[in-house]
Each structure stands twice: as C-alpha cells, then as structure tokens.
C-alpha cells in the first residue's frame, strides 16, 4: 500500500546522504519534499502541516552528535514523527475484569467488519480465549449467514436471531447475545453491526443504541484504507455519531495511496489497534506504529 510514499520519502532522505553538514536551506528543501510526498499519499492536510513543522524544527535544532551523521539524524527524526502520528506505543486490546469482554465493530458497509469478526475470533482463540460472535447486522441480506461462515472457519460460535422471526431488533440481539455468552462462558463477545454505503443518521443511531445497551469495553471503528480521503471524514462522523475507542485498518494489501488511513489516529485521537491486509482470516495482526513507520521508511 505505501509503496509510492515509501519510495518518495526514502528518495528524499537519500539525497541528504554524504552531506557533512545540513544548512537551513537543505532542511527546508527536504521538508518541502516530505510535504509533497505525504500530500500525494493522501495524508490529511492538518496532519501533514504538523508533521512537517515538527520535523523541520527538530532537524534545525539537532545537535551534531558523534554517533549519527546529519542525514541519519533527519531519518531518525522523520521515523520518530511517523511513529508519533501512528500512535506511538502499541495499544493493546482492553479486557474487562469481569468477563465477558465486549468488543463492538462499527464502520461502513464493505469496510470489512464481518471478515474482521472472523479474524478477531481466530486471533483471540490463538490467545486462549473463547470468543462468541454476535450477529447484529440485520440489514444486509446474508450478513448473518456470512458471519456464521467466518465464525465456523475461525472455529467460533455465532449467536444469531432465530430465522423466521422477521428482521429483528439489533439491540435486543446484542443483549441476548451477551446473556448467552455469560451462560455458555464465552469470555469475549464480538458484536458485528450494520453498515451503510455512506454515513447516515439511522446507521449512527442504531450503532449508538447498541453501544448504550451493551456498554462495550471496546468500540472498534473499521476503516477500509482503500477509500482514500473519505476515510478521515467517515472517521470523524463515527467519532461524533457513535464514538469509538480504537481503529482497525483494513485492506492494507491494496494499492491505493493509504495516507488518509494513516491520518485517522491523529484526526480522531483514537489509537489504531489492528491491521488487516488480505481476505484470509490469517491476514491480520496487532498494529505496531514503530513497525509500520519502519515499513514506510523502507
Ligand atoms: P462488511 O460489509 O463491513 O461486513 O465487510 P465484509 O467483511 O463483508 O468485507 C467486504 C469485502 O472486503 C469482502 O469481499 C472481504 O473479503 C473483503 N476484505 C475484508 N478485509 C480485507 C482485507 O484486509 N483485504 C482485502 N483485500 N479484502 C478484504
């Protein structure tokens, strides 16, 4: 996903190599290049501004130290700023002291929520947990079946409304799902919710009602990194309409520019917890800001 950004940043930083000393003009030129690279990758403008200003200030103020030459120092600063924009420390999933821990998934239709439910289930099982998936996406035809299929592939139980009872009330299904988890001693509940193609009020209200009713330990906003600039606006709409405690980036295997997804942390103030980079349930991992920064800097 970040190939072009990666190439441009590495190219810009490589231009500094071999310089014994960096003049202010060198640093200004590098900062301009970094700005263009980030903007071309779709990183949100306020994020780019902050990033470039901090990098420039730190580079100009950097002491010439024995261990690093000036070019290496700038690389180190850019790396640290990237890690910062991506959230700094790895943020682990929070578990409830009293099981079950409830994780609610929210996001647009097609963002990869249902697939993520299966990925999370598989990952949680690998950590020794006994997750239950709860099907609260009662809008999209087949969403319940799709969740049951990914659940089965992950080897996890899915709680779904009984067929033949009409469309059903997602809030009621969520509540009953959690009661079922208590009864059957599942220590984690993953609640899949409905998404729309675009942000709309009804979607927000429904997600917000589910959140009120089940008081999840985590609300994960799932965002498709391929949707470009819209990722930031969508994240803001979900932050204001539902609220979330963490972000999951999906489709990082795509060839879109991806910078918007990299802006979500800074724009919403919420950390990125997980990343998904393929359709298979195994294509999933905890998000580590430092590893992502290293990957981008090549
Ligand atoms: P939902 O509507 O939010 O529940 O989204 P789905 O889970 O149904 O995913 C929508 C489509 O995206 C499906 O075809 C998934 O296989 C695909 N998908 C999900 N995650 C990824 C990913 O990380 N990479 C790729 N390439 N495809 C993904």
PDB file of C-alpha atoms and ligand atoms in Angstrom:
ATOM      1  CA  UNK A   1       0.000   0.000   0.000  1.00  0.00           C
ATOM      2  CA  UNK A   2       2.582   2.605   0.948  1.00  0.00           C
ATOM      3  CA  UNK A   3       4.995   1.889  -1.899  1.00  0.00           C
ATOM      4  CA  UNK A   4       4.927   5.324  -3.516  1.00  0.00           C
ATOM      5  CA  UNK A   5       5.109   7.150  -0.198  1.00  0.00           C
ATOM      6  CA  UNK A   6       7.890   4.868   0.862  1.00  0.00           C
ATOM      7  CA  UNK A   7       9.840   5.437  -2.340  1.00  0.00           C
ATOM      8  CA  UNK A   8       9.454   9.201  -2.204  1.00  0.00           C
ATOM      9  CA  UNK A   9      10.431   9.517   1.425  1.00  0.00           C
ATOM     10  CA  UNK A  10      13.410   7.212   1.041  1.00  0.00           C
ATOM     11  CA  UNK A  11      14.472   9.091  -2.106  1.00  0.00           C
ATOM     12  CA  UNK A  12      14.238  12.461  -0.378  1.00  0.00           C
ATOM     13  CA  UNK A  13      16.174  11.294   2.637  1.00  0.00           C
ATOM     14  CA  UNK A  14      18.783   9.595   0.445  1.00  0.00           C
ATOM     15  CA  UNK A  15      19.535  12.987  -1.133  1.00  0.00           C
ATOM     16  CA  UNK A  16      20.939  14.115   2.198  1.00  0.00           C
ATOM     17  CA  UNK A  17      23.402  11.266   2.383  1.00  0.00           C
ATOM     18  CA  UNK A  18      27.041  12.250   2.265  1.00  0.00           C
ATOM     19  CA  UNK A  19      26.442  15.816   3.386  1.00  0.00           C
ATOM     20  CA  UNK A  20      28.754  16.700   6.247  1.00  0.00           C
ATOM     21  CA  UNK A  21      26.510  19.462   7.491  1.00  0.00           C
ATOM     22  CA  UNK A  22      22.947  20.435   6.693  1.00  0.00           C
ATOM     23  CA  UNK A  23      22.201  24.071   6.017  1.00  0.00           C
ATOM     24  CA  UNK A  24      18.776  25.545   6.809  1.00  0.00           C
ATOM     25  CA  UNK A  25      18.207  25.570   3.051  1.00  0.00           C
ATOM     26  CA  UNK A  26      18.879  21.809   2.867  1.00  0.00           C
ATOM     27  CA  UNK A  27      16.388  21.202   5.659  1.00  0.00           C
ATOM     28  CA  UNK A  28      13.765  23.478   4.085  1.00  0.00           C
ATOM     29  CA  UNK A  29      14.120  21.675   0.757  1.00  0.00           C
ATOM     30  CA  UNK A  30      13.812  18.280   2.458  1.00  0.00           C
ATOM     31  CA  UNK A  31      10.759  19.444   4.410  1.00  0.00           C
ATOM     32  CA  UNK A  32       9.130  20.586   1.161  1.00  0.00           C
ATOM     33  CA  UNK A  33       9.751  17.181  -0.402  1.00  0.00           C
ATOM     34  CA  UNK A  34       8.346  15.399   2.626  1.00  0.00           C
ATOM     35  CA  UNK A  35       5.268  17.622   2.499  1.00  0.00           C
ATOM     36  CA  UNK A  36       4.659  16.746  -1.155  1.00  0.00           C
ATOM     37  CA  UNK A  37       5.202  13.032  -0.532  1.00  0.00           C
ATOM     38  CA  UNK A  38       2.684  12.997   2.335  1.00  0.00           C
ATOM     39  CA  UNK A  39       0.092  15.060   0.462  1.00  0.00           C
ATOM     40  CA  UNK A  40       0.414  12.865  -2.618  1.00  0.00           C
ATOM     41  CA  UNK A  41      -0.163   9.822  -0.412  1.00  0.00           C
ATOM     42  CA  UNK A  42      -3.468  11.399   0.759  1.00  0.00           C
ATOM     43  CA  UNK A  43      -2.338  12.170   4.298  1.00  0.00           C
ATOM     44  CA  UNK A  44      -4.766  14.778   5.671  1.00  0.00           C
ATOM     45  CA  UNK A  45      -3.559  18.377   5.396  1.00  0.00           C
ATOM     46  CA  UNK A  46      -3.565  19.260   9.141  1.00  0.00           C
ATOM     47  CA  UNK A  47      -1.585  16.094   9.842  1.00  0.00           C
ATOM     48  CA  UNK A  48       0.926  16.968   7.102  1.00  0.00           C
ATOM     49  CA  UNK A  49       1.319  20.510   8.410  1.00  0.00           C
ATOM     50  CA  UNK A  50       2.054  19.391  11.958  1.00  0.00           C
ATOM     51  CA  UNK A  51       4.373  16.639  10.783  1.00  0.00           C
ATOM     52  CA  UNK A  52       6.446  18.887   8.532  1.00  0.00           C
ATOM     53  CA  UNK A  53       6.636  21.748  11.056  1.00  0.00           C
ATOM     54  CA  UNK A  54       7.840  19.453  13.848  1.00  0.00           C
ATOM     55  CA  UNK A  55      10.333  17.673  11.607  1.00  0.00           C
ATOM     56  CA  UNK A  56      11.783  20.950  10.357  1.00  0.00           C
ATOM     57  CA  UNK A  57      12.095  22.437  13.820  1.00  0.00           C
ATOM     58  CA  UNK A  58      13.730  19.343  15.247  1.00  0.00           C
ATOM     59  CA  UNK A  59      16.099  18.971  12.273  1.00  0.00           C
ATOM     60  CA  UNK A  60      17.246  22.571  12.553  1.00  0.00           C
ATOM     61  CA  UNK A  61      17.732  22.273  16.298  1.00  0.00           C
ATOM     62  CA  UNK A  62      19.513  18.916  16.141  1.00  0.00           C
ATOM     63  CA  UNK A  63      22.945  18.835  17.711  1.00  0.00           C
ATOM     64  CA  UNK A  64      25.629  17.212  15.627  1.00  0.00           C
ATOM     65  CA  UNK A  65      26.166  14.077  17.643  1.00  0.00           C
ATOM     66  CA  UNK A  66      29.046  11.688  17.333  1.00  0.00           C
ATOM     67  CA  UNK A  67      27.036   8.601  16.514  1.00  0.00           C
ATOM     68  CA  UNK A  68      24.829   9.868  13.680  1.00  0.00           C
ATOM     69  CA  UNK A  69      25.717  11.988  10.683  1.00  0.00           C
ATOM     70  CA  UNK A  70      23.277  14.798   9.803  1.00  0.00           C
ATOM     71  CA  UNK A  71      21.414  12.738   7.211  1.00  0.00           C
ATOM     72  CA  UNK A  72      20.950   9.881   9.657  1.00  0.00           C
ATOM     73  CA  UNK A  73      19.694  12.335  12.225  1.00  0.00           C
ATOM     74  CA  UNK A  74      16.976  13.577   9.870  1.00  0.00           C
ATOM     75  CA  UNK A  75      15.982   9.978   9.083  1.00  0.00           C
ATOM     76  CA  UNK A  76      15.715   9.321  12.815  1.00  0.00           C
ATOM     77  CA  UNK A  77      13.551  12.410  13.322  1.00  0.00           C
ATOM     78  CA  UNK A  78      11.234  11.523  10.403  1.00  0.00           C
ATOM     79  CA  UNK A  79      10.941   7.991  11.749  1.00  0.00           C
ATOM     80  CA  UNK A  80      10.054   9.207  15.229  1.00  0.00           C
ATOM     81  CA  UNK A  81       7.495  11.659  13.870  1.00  0.00           C
ATOM     82  CA  UNK A  82       5.903   8.896  11.780  1.00  0.00           C
ATOM     83  CA  UNK A  83       5.691   6.638  14.822  1.00  0.00           C
ATOM     84  CA  UNK A  84       4.082   9.537  16.707  1.00  0.00           C
ATOM     85  CA  UNK A  85       1.452  10.180  14.018  1.00  0.00           C
ATOM     86  CA  UNK A  86       0.644   6.453  14.018  1.00  0.00           C
ATOM     87  CA  UNK A  87       0.069   6.493  17.771  1.00  0.00           C
ATOM     88  CA  UNK A  88       3.452   5.987  19.439  1.00  0.00           C
ATOM     89  CA  UNK A  89       3.165   2.905  21.603  1.00  0.00           C
ATOM     90  CA  UNK A  90       1.320  -0.237  20.534  1.00  0.00           C
ATOM     91  CA  UNK A  91      -2.134  -0.085  22.085  1.00  0.00           C
ATOM     92  CA  UNK A  92      -3.307  -3.500  23.251  1.00  0.00           C
ATOM     93  CA  UNK A  93      -6.910  -4.618  23.427  1.00  0.00           C
ATOM     94  CA  UNK A  94      -8.509  -3.870  26.803  1.00  0.00           C
ATOM     95  CA  UNK A  95     -10.132  -6.761  28.575  1.00  0.00           C
ATOM     96  CA  UNK A  96     -12.884  -6.440  31.108  1.00  0.00           C
ATOM     97  CA  UNK A  97     -12.105  -7.569  34.655  1.00  0.00           C
ATOM     98  CA  UNK A  98     -15.469  -9.251  34.657  1.00  0.00           C
ATOM     99  CA  UNK A  99     -15.979 -11.439  31.591  1.00  0.00           C
ATOM    100  CA  UNK A 100     -17.294 -11.267  29.031  1.00  0.00           C
ATOM    101  CA  UNK A 101     -15.246  -8.507  27.429  1.00  0.00           C
ATOM    102  CA  UNK A 102     -17.463  -6.909  24.796  1.00  0.00           C
ATOM    103  CA  UNK A 103     -15.982  -5.658  21.524  1.00  0.00           C
ATOM    104  CA  UNK A 104     -18.322  -3.844  19.166  1.00  0.00           C
ATOM    105  CA  UNK A 105     -17.436  -3.339  15.494  1.00  0.00           C
ATOM    106  CA  UNK A 106     -18.669  -0.273  13.625  1.00  0.00           C
ATOM    107  CA  UNK A 107     -17.995   1.082  10.160  1.00  0.00           C
ATOM    108  CA  UNK A 108     -19.328   1.469   6.661  1.00  0.00           C
ATOM    109  CA  UNK A 109     -20.710  -1.447   4.699  1.00  0.00           C
ATOM    110  CA  UNK A 110     -17.888  -3.143   2.848  1.00  0.00           C
ATOM    111  CA  UNK A 111     -15.233  -1.878   5.241  1.00  0.00           C
ATOM    112  CA  UNK A 112     -14.508  -5.447   6.262  1.00  0.00           C
ATOM    113  CA  UNK A 113     -16.349  -5.714   9.599  1.00  0.00           C
ATOM    114  CA  UNK A 114     -17.735  -9.198   9.155  1.00  0.00           C
ATOM    115  CA  UNK A 115     -14.417 -10.521   7.900  1.00  0.00           C
ATOM    116  CA  UNK A 116     -12.742  -8.792  10.831  1.00  0.00           C
ATOM    117  CA  UNK A 117     -15.091 -10.539  13.267  1.00  0.00           C
ATOM    118  CA  UNK A 118     -13.740 -13.856  11.974  1.00  0.00           C
ATOM    119  CA  UNK A 119     -10.151 -12.607  12.089  1.00  0.00           C
ATOM    120  CA  UNK A 120     -10.539 -11.393  15.644  1.00  0.00           C
ATOM    121  CA  UNK A 121     -12.166 -14.672  16.655  1.00  0.00           C
ATOM    122  CA  UNK A 122      -9.279 -16.690  15.209  1.00  0.00           C
ATOM    123  CA  UNK A 123      -6.684 -14.404  16.785  1.00  0.00           C
ATOM    124  CA  UNK A 124      -8.439 -14.427  20.178  1.00  0.00           C
ATOM    125  CA  UNK A 125      -8.709 -18.206  20.103  1.00  0.00           C
ATOM    126  CA  UNK A 126      -4.974 -18.339  19.453  1.00  0.00           C
ATOM    127  CA  UNK A 127      -4.533 -16.348  22.665  1.00  0.00           C
ATOM    128  CA  UNK A 128      -6.562 -18.894  24.607  1.00  0.00           C
ATOM    129  CA  UNK A 129      -9.892 -17.038  24.619  1.00  0.00           C
ATOM    130  CA  UNK A 130     -13.350 -18.396  23.853  1.00  0.00           C
ATOM    131  CA  UNK A 131     -14.937 -15.721  21.655  1.00  0.00           C
ATOM    132  CA  UNK A 132     -18.595 -15.575  20.697  1.00  0.00           C
ATOM    133  CA  UNK A 133     -19.672 -13.686  17.568  1.00  0.00           C
ATOM    134  CA  UNK A 134     -22.991 -11.873  17.760  1.00  0.00           C
ATOM    135  CA  UNK A 135     -24.791 -11.017  14.513  1.00  0.00           C
ATOM    136  CA  UNK A 136     -26.358  -7.572  14.839  1.00  0.00           C
ATOM    137  CA  UNK A 137     -26.130  -6.657  11.174  1.00  0.00           C
ATOM    138  CA  UNK A 138     -29.744  -7.414  10.376  1.00  0.00           C
ATOM    139  CA  UNK A 139     -29.959  -5.016   7.432  1.00  0.00           C
ATOM    140  CA  UNK A 140     -27.816  -6.541   4.753  1.00  0.00           C
ATOM    141  CA  UNK A 141     -29.190  -9.747   3.295  1.00  0.00           C
ATOM    142  CA  UNK A 142     -26.776 -12.586   4.034  1.00  0.00           C
ATOM    143  CA  UNK A 143     -24.833 -10.661   6.683  1.00  0.00           C
ATOM    144  CA  UNK A 144     -25.897 -13.151   9.374  1.00  0.00           C
ATOM    145  CA  UNK A 145     -25.002 -16.149   7.211  1.00  0.00           C
ATOM    146  CA  UNK A 146     -21.695 -14.536   6.267  1.00  0.00           C
ATOM    147  CA  UNK A 147     -20.858 -14.057   9.944  1.00  0.00           C
ATOM    148  CA  UNK A 148     -21.779 -17.674  10.662  1.00  0.00           C
ATOM    149  CA  UNK A 149     -19.477 -18.783   7.850  1.00  0.00           C
ATOM    150  CA  UNK A 150     -16.469 -16.778   9.066  1.00  0.00           C
ATOM    151  CA  UNK A 151     -17.253 -17.893  12.624  1.00  0.00           C
ATOM    152  CA  UNK A 152     -17.205 -21.504  11.538  1.00  0.00           C
ATOM    153  CA  UNK A 153     -13.927 -21.017   9.696  1.00  0.00           C
ATOM    154  CA  UNK A 154     -12.438 -19.488  12.834  1.00  0.00           C
ATOM    155  CA  UNK A 155     -13.885 -22.279  14.950  1.00  0.00           C
ATOM    156  CA  UNK A 156     -16.045 -19.870  16.962  1.00  0.00           C
ATOM    157  CA  UNK A 157     -19.741 -19.980  17.870  1.00  0.00           C
ATOM    158  CA  UNK A 158     -22.052 -17.367  16.341  1.00  0.00           C
ATOM    159  CA  UNK A 159     -25.146 -16.101  18.114  1.00  0.00           C
ATOM    160  CA  UNK A 160     -27.794 -15.038  15.587  1.00  0.00           C
ATOM    161  CA  UNK A 161     -31.502 -14.225  15.719  1.00  0.00           C
ATOM    162  CA  UNK A 162     -33.699 -17.227  15.019  1.00  0.00           C
ATOM    163  CA  UNK A 163     -34.778 -17.352  11.364  1.00  0.00           C
ATOM    164  CA  UNK A 164     -38.446 -16.655  10.709  1.00  0.00           C
ATOM    165  CA  UNK A 165     -38.761 -14.001  13.419  1.00  0.00           C
ATOM    166  CA  UNK A 166     -38.791 -11.092  10.989  1.00  0.00           C
ATOM    167  CA  UNK A 167     -35.908  -8.662  10.715  1.00  0.00           C
ATOM    168  CA  UNK A 168     -35.458  -8.412  14.474  1.00  0.00           C
ATOM    169  CA  UNK A 169     -34.088  -5.722  16.696  1.00  0.00           C
ATOM    170  CA  UNK A 170     -30.286  -5.497  16.727  1.00  0.00           C
ATOM    171  CA  UNK A 171     -30.232  -4.042  20.244  1.00  0.00           C
ATOM    172  CA  UNK A 172     -32.243  -6.985  21.526  1.00  0.00           C
ATOM    173  CA  UNK A 173     -29.992  -9.455  19.681  1.00  0.00           C
ATOM    174  CA  UNK A 174     -26.907  -7.789  21.190  1.00  0.00           C
ATOM    175  CA  UNK A 175     -28.333  -8.057  24.719  1.00  0.00           C
ATOM    176  CA  UNK A 176     -29.380 -11.663  24.265  1.00  0.00           C
ATOM    177  CA  UNK A 177     -26.006 -12.478  22.730  1.00  0.00           C
ATOM    178  CA  UNK A 178     -24.211 -11.226  25.818  1.00  0.00           C
ATOM    179  CA  UNK A 179     -26.552 -13.175  28.118  1.00  0.00           C
ATOM    180  CA  UNK A 180     -25.824 -16.263  26.004  1.00  0.00           C
ATOM    181  CA  UNK A 181     -22.067 -15.638  26.341  1.00  0.00           C
ATOM    182  CA  UNK A 182     -22.395 -15.473  30.135  1.00  0.00           C
ATOM    183  CA  UNK A 183     -24.405 -18.639  30.241  1.00  0.00           C
ATOM    184  CA  UNK A 184     -22.026 -20.559  27.983  1.00  0.00           C
ATOM    185  CA  UNK A 185     -18.911 -18.975  29.470  1.00  0.00           C
ATOM    186  CA  UNK A 186     -17.527 -17.256  26.434  1.00  0.00           C
ATOM    187  CA  UNK A 187     -15.031 -14.735  27.797  1.00  0.00           C
ATOM    188  CA  UNK A 188     -15.215 -12.359  24.817  1.00  0.00           C
ATOM    189  CA  UNK A 189     -18.121 -11.192  22.699  1.00  0.00           C
ATOM    190  CA  UNK A 190     -17.586  -9.624  19.270  1.00  0.00           C
ATOM    191  CA  UNK A 191     -20.666  -7.706  18.150  1.00  0.00           C
ATOM    192  CA  UNK A 192     -20.956  -7.181  14.379  1.00  0.00           C
ATOM    193  CA  UNK A 193     -23.183  -4.213  13.488  1.00  0.00           C
ATOM    194  CA  UNK A 194     -24.816  -2.970  10.297  1.00  0.00           C
ATOM    195  CA  UNK A 195     -23.056  -0.569   7.983  1.00  0.00           C
ATOM    196  CA  UNK A 196     -24.392   1.578   5.163  1.00  0.00           C
ATOM    197  CA  UNK A 197     -22.673   2.536   1.971  1.00  0.00           C
ATOM    198  CA  UNK A 198     -22.417   6.071   3.252  1.00  0.00           C
ATOM    199  CA  UNK A 199     -22.699   7.631   6.665  1.00  0.00           C
ATOM    200  CA  UNK A 200     -26.355   8.132   7.616  1.00  0.00           C
ATOM    201  CA  UNK A 201     -28.283   9.068  10.720  1.00  0.00           C
ATOM    202  CA  UNK A 202     -30.168   5.837  11.111  1.00  0.00           C
ATOM    203  CA  UNK A 203     -26.948   3.845  10.997  1.00  0.00           C
ATOM    204  CA  UNK A 204     -25.421   6.103  13.634  1.00  0.00           C
ATOM    205  CA  UNK A 205     -28.490   5.903  15.856  1.00  0.00           C
ATOM    206  CA  UNK A 206     -28.618   2.123  15.659  1.00  0.00           C
ATOM    207  CA  UNK A 207     -24.911   1.727  16.429  1.00  0.00           C
ATOM    208  CA  UNK A 208     -25.222   4.243  19.219  1.00  0.00           C
ATOM    209  CA  UNK A 209     -28.253   2.387  20.686  1.00  0.00           C
ATOM    210  CA  UNK A 210     -26.314  -0.883  20.661  1.00  0.00           C
ATOM    211  CA  UNK A 211     -23.404   0.857  22.359  1.00  0.00           C
ATOM    212  CA  UNK A 212     -25.710   2.263  25.070  1.00  0.00           C
ATOM    213  CA  UNK A 213     -27.368  -1.090  25.609  1.00  0.00           C
ATOM    214  CA  UNK A 214     -24.301  -3.295  25.889  1.00  0.00           C
ATOM    215  CA  UNK A 215     -21.647  -0.839  27.117  1.00  0.00           C
ATOM    216  CA  UNK A 216     -18.763  -2.442  25.213  1.00  0.00           C
ATOM    217  CA  UNK A 217     -15.214  -2.413  26.572  1.00  0.00           C
ATOM    218  CA  UNK A 218     -14.021  -1.511  23.083  1.00  0.00           C
ATOM    219  CA  UNK A 219     -15.781   0.008  20.105  1.00  0.00           C
ATOM    220  CA  UNK A 220     -13.595  -0.590  17.074  1.00  0.00           C
ATOM    221  CA  UNK A 221     -14.103   1.641  14.064  1.00  0.00           C
ATOM    222  CA  UNK A 222     -13.268  -0.416  10.992  1.00  0.00           C
ATOM    223  CA  UNK A 223     -11.960   1.585   8.058  1.00  0.00           C
ATOM    224  CA  UNK A 224     -11.059   0.487   4.568  1.00  0.00           C
ATOM    225  CA  UNK A 225      -7.693   2.075   3.778  1.00  0.00           C
ATOM    226  CA  UNK A 226      -8.598   1.952   0.076  1.00  0.00           C
ATOM    227  CA  UNK A 227     -11.300   4.639   0.365  1.00  0.00           C
ATOM    228  CA  UNK A 228      -8.692   7.400   0.382  1.00  0.00           C
ATOM    229  CA  UNK A 229      -9.616  10.882   1.557  1.00  0.00           C
ATOM    230  CA  UNK A 230     -13.093   9.740   2.647  1.00  0.00           C
ATOM    231  CA  UNK A 231     -11.519   7.740   5.467  1.00  0.00           C
ATOM    232  CA  UNK A 232     -10.948  10.877   7.515  1.00  0.00           C
ATOM    233  CA  UNK A 233     -14.467  12.285   7.069  1.00  0.00           C
ATOM    234  CA  UNK A 234     -16.003   8.882   7.816  1.00  0.00           C
ATOM    235  CA  UNK A 235     -13.899   8.523  10.954  1.00  0.00           C
ATOM    236  CA  UNK A 236     -14.999  11.957  12.153  1.00  0.00           C
ATOM    237  CA  UNK A 237     -18.643  11.093  11.506  1.00  0.00           C
ATOM    238  CA  UNK A 238     -18.368   7.849  13.502  1.00  0.00           C
ATOM    239  CA  UNK A 239     -16.461   9.582  16.286  1.00  0.00           C
ATOM    240  CA  UNK A 240     -19.229  12.155  16.632  1.00  0.00           C
ATOM    241  CA  UNK A 241     -22.165   9.825  15.964  1.00  0.00           C
ATOM    242  CA  UNK A 242     -21.207   6.655  17.829  1.00  0.00           C
ATOM    243  CA  UNK A 243     -17.844   7.231  19.438  1.00  0.00           C
ATOM    244  CA  UNK A 244     -15.096   4.624  19.337  1.00  0.00           C
ATOM    245  CA  UNK A 245     -12.128   3.541  21.429  1.00  0.00           C
ATOM    246  CA  UNK A 246      -9.918   2.215  18.650  1.00  0.00           C
ATOM    247  CA  UNK A 247      -9.436   1.858  14.915  1.00  0.00           C
ATOM    248  CA  UNK A 248      -8.861  -1.151  12.692  1.00  0.00           C
ATOM    249  CA  UNK A 249      -7.316  -0.501   9.279  1.00  0.00           C
ATOM    250  CA  UNK A 250      -8.386  -2.988   6.633  1.00  0.00           C
ATOM    251  CA  UNK A 251      -7.286  -3.707   3.061  1.00  0.00           C
ATOM    252  CA  UNK A 252      -3.729  -2.574   3.644  1.00  0.00           C
ATOM    253  CA  UNK A 253      -2.831  -5.062   0.914  1.00  0.00           C
ATOM    254  CA  UNK A 254      -4.486  -2.768  -1.671  1.00  0.00           C
ATOM    255  CA  UNK A 255      -2.603  -0.462  -3.989  1.00  0.00           C
ATOM    256  CA  UNK A 256      -4.371   2.787  -3.045  1.00  0.00           C
ATOM    257  CA  UNK A 257      -2.309   5.564  -1.518  1.00  0.00           C
ATOM    258  CA  UNK A 258      -3.436   4.880   2.052  1.00  0.00           C
ATOM    259  CA  UNK A 259      -2.302   8.119   3.634  1.00  0.00           C
ATOM    260  CA  UNK A 260      -5.793   9.016   4.761  1.00  0.00           C
ATOM    261  CA  UNK A 261      -5.869   5.906   6.923  1.00  0.00           C
ATOM    262  CA  UNK A 262      -2.561   6.987   8.393  1.00  0.00           C
ATOM    263  CA  UNK A 263      -4.244  10.255   9.404  1.00  0.00           C
ATOM    264  CA  UNK A 264      -7.101   8.644  11.338  1.00  0.00           C
ATOM    265  CA  UNK A 265      -5.161   8.335  14.583  1.00  0.00           C
ATOM    266  CA  UNK A 266      -4.207  11.980  14.729  1.00  0.00           C
ATOM    267  CA  UNK A 267      -7.521  13.324  13.429  1.00  0.00           C
ATOM    268  CA  UNK A 268      -9.703  11.321  15.845  1.00  0.00           C
ATOM    269  CA  UNK A 269      -7.300  10.967  18.766  1.00  0.00           C
ATOM    270  CA  UNK A 270      -8.054   7.236  18.951  1.00  0.00           C
ATOM    271  CA  UNK A 271      -5.375   4.578  18.519  1.00  0.00           C
ATOM    272  CA  UNK A 272      -5.077   2.014  15.722  1.00  0.00           C
ATOM    273  CA  UNK A 273      -5.296  -1.416  17.349  1.00  0.00           C
ATOM    274  CA  UNK A 274      -5.246  -3.865  14.471  1.00  0.00           C
ATOM    275  CA  UNK A 275      -4.451  -4.054  10.782  1.00  0.00           C
ATOM    276  CA  UNK A 276      -5.842  -6.368   8.136  1.00  0.00           C
ATOM    277  CA  UNK A 277      -4.024  -6.998   4.880  1.00  0.00           C
ATOM    278  CA  UNK A 278      -5.899  -9.650   2.962  1.00  0.00           C
ATOM    279  CA  UNK A 279      -9.125 -11.591   2.672  1.00  0.00           C
ATOM    280  CA  UNK A 280      -7.891 -14.674   4.539  1.00  0.00           C
ATOM    281  CA  UNK A 281      -8.583 -14.879   8.283  1.00  0.00           C
ATOM    282  CA  UNK A 282      -4.848 -15.128   8.923  1.00  0.00           C
ATOM    283  CA  UNK A 283      -4.155 -11.776   7.202  1.00  0.00           C
ATOM    284  CA  UNK A 284      -4.449  -9.849  10.427  1.00  0.00           C
ATOM    285  CA  UNK A 285      -2.266  -8.579  13.230  1.00  0.00           C
ATOM    286  CA  UNK A 286      -1.872  -6.171  16.090  1.00  0.00           C
ATOM    287  CA  UNK A 287      -0.893  -2.740  14.750  1.00  0.00           C
ATOM    288  CA  UNK A 288       2.581  -1.636  15.800  1.00  0.00           C
ATOM    289  CA  UNK A 289       3.261   2.057  14.996  1.00  0.00           C
ATOM    290  CA  UNK A 290       7.037   1.537  15.030  1.00  0.00           C
ATOM    291  CA  UNK A 291       6.919  -1.402  12.619  1.00  0.00           C
ATOM    292  CA  UNK A 292       4.616   0.470  10.249  1.00  0.00           C
ATOM    293  CA  UNK A 293       6.920   3.501  10.314  1.00  0.00           C
ATOM    294  CA  UNK A 294       9.929   1.313   9.520  1.00  0.00           C
ATOM    295  CA  UNK A 295       7.993  -0.320   6.693  1.00  0.00           C
ATOM    296  CA  UNK A 296       7.122   3.082   5.232  1.00  0.00           C
ATOM    297  CA  UNK A 297      10.684   4.377   5.509  1.00  0.00           C
ATOM    298  CA  UNK A 298      11.941   1.212   3.817  1.00  0.00           C
TER     299      UNK A 298
HETATM  300  P1  LIG B   1     -18.656  -5.523   5.951  1.00  0.00           P
HETATM  301  O1  LIG B   1     -19.738  -5.104   4.999  1.00  0.00           O
HETATM  302  O2  LIG B   1     -18.067  -4.337   6.653  1.00  0.00           O
HETATM  303  O3  LIG B   1     -19.060  -6.598   6.892  1.00  0.00           O
HETATM  304  O4  LIG B   1     -17.454  -6.057   5.040  1.00  0.00           O
HETATM  305  P2  LIG B   1     -17.022  -7.556   4.660  1.00  0.00           P
HETATM  306  O5  LIG B   1     -16.365  -8.202   5.813  1.00  0.00           O
HETATM  307  O6  LIG B   1     -18.175  -8.245   4.033  1.00  0.00           O
HETATM  308  O7  LIG B   1     -15.879  -7.258   3.590  1.00  0.00           O
HETATM  309  C1  LIG B   1     -16.151  -6.675   2.332  1.00  0.00           C
HETATM  310  C2  LIG B   1     -15.192  -7.273   1.298  1.00  0.00           C
HETATM  311  O8  LIG B   1     -13.851  -6.892   1.605  1.00  0.00           O
HETATM  312  C3  LIG B   1     -15.189  -8.780   1.266  1.00  0.00           C
HETATM  313  O9  LIG B   1     -15.101  -9.184  -0.074  1.00  0.00           O
HETATM  314  C4  LIG B   1     -13.932  -9.181   2.034  1.00  0.00           C
HETATM  315  O10 LIG B   1     -13.398 -10.409   1.613  1.00  0.00           O
HETATM  316  C5  LIG B   1     -13.013  -8.037   1.679  1.00  0.00           C
HETATM  317  N1  LIG B   1     -11.967  -7.767   2.692  1.00  0.00           N
HETATM  318  C6  LIG B   1     -12.101  -7.646   4.027  1.00  0.00           C
HETATM  319  N2  LIG B   1     -10.911  -7.359   4.607  1.00  0.00           N
HETATM  320  C7  LIG B   1      -9.993  -7.310   3.604  1.00  0.00           C
HETATM  321  C8  LIG B   1      -8.572  -7.037   3.556  1.00  0.00           C
HETATM  322  O11 LIG B   1      -7.891  -6.768   4.550  1.00  0.00           O
HETATM  323  N3  LIG B   1      -8.001  -7.083   2.313  1.00  0.00           N
HETATM  324  C9  LIG B   1      -8.725  -7.343   1.178  1.00  0.00           C
HETATM  325  N4  LIG B   1      -8.075  -7.343   0.020  1.00  0.00           N
HETATM  326  N5  LIG B   1     -10.044  -7.580   1.200  1.00  0.00           N
HETATM  327  C10 LIG B   1     -10.672  -7.568   2.393  1.00  0.00           C
END
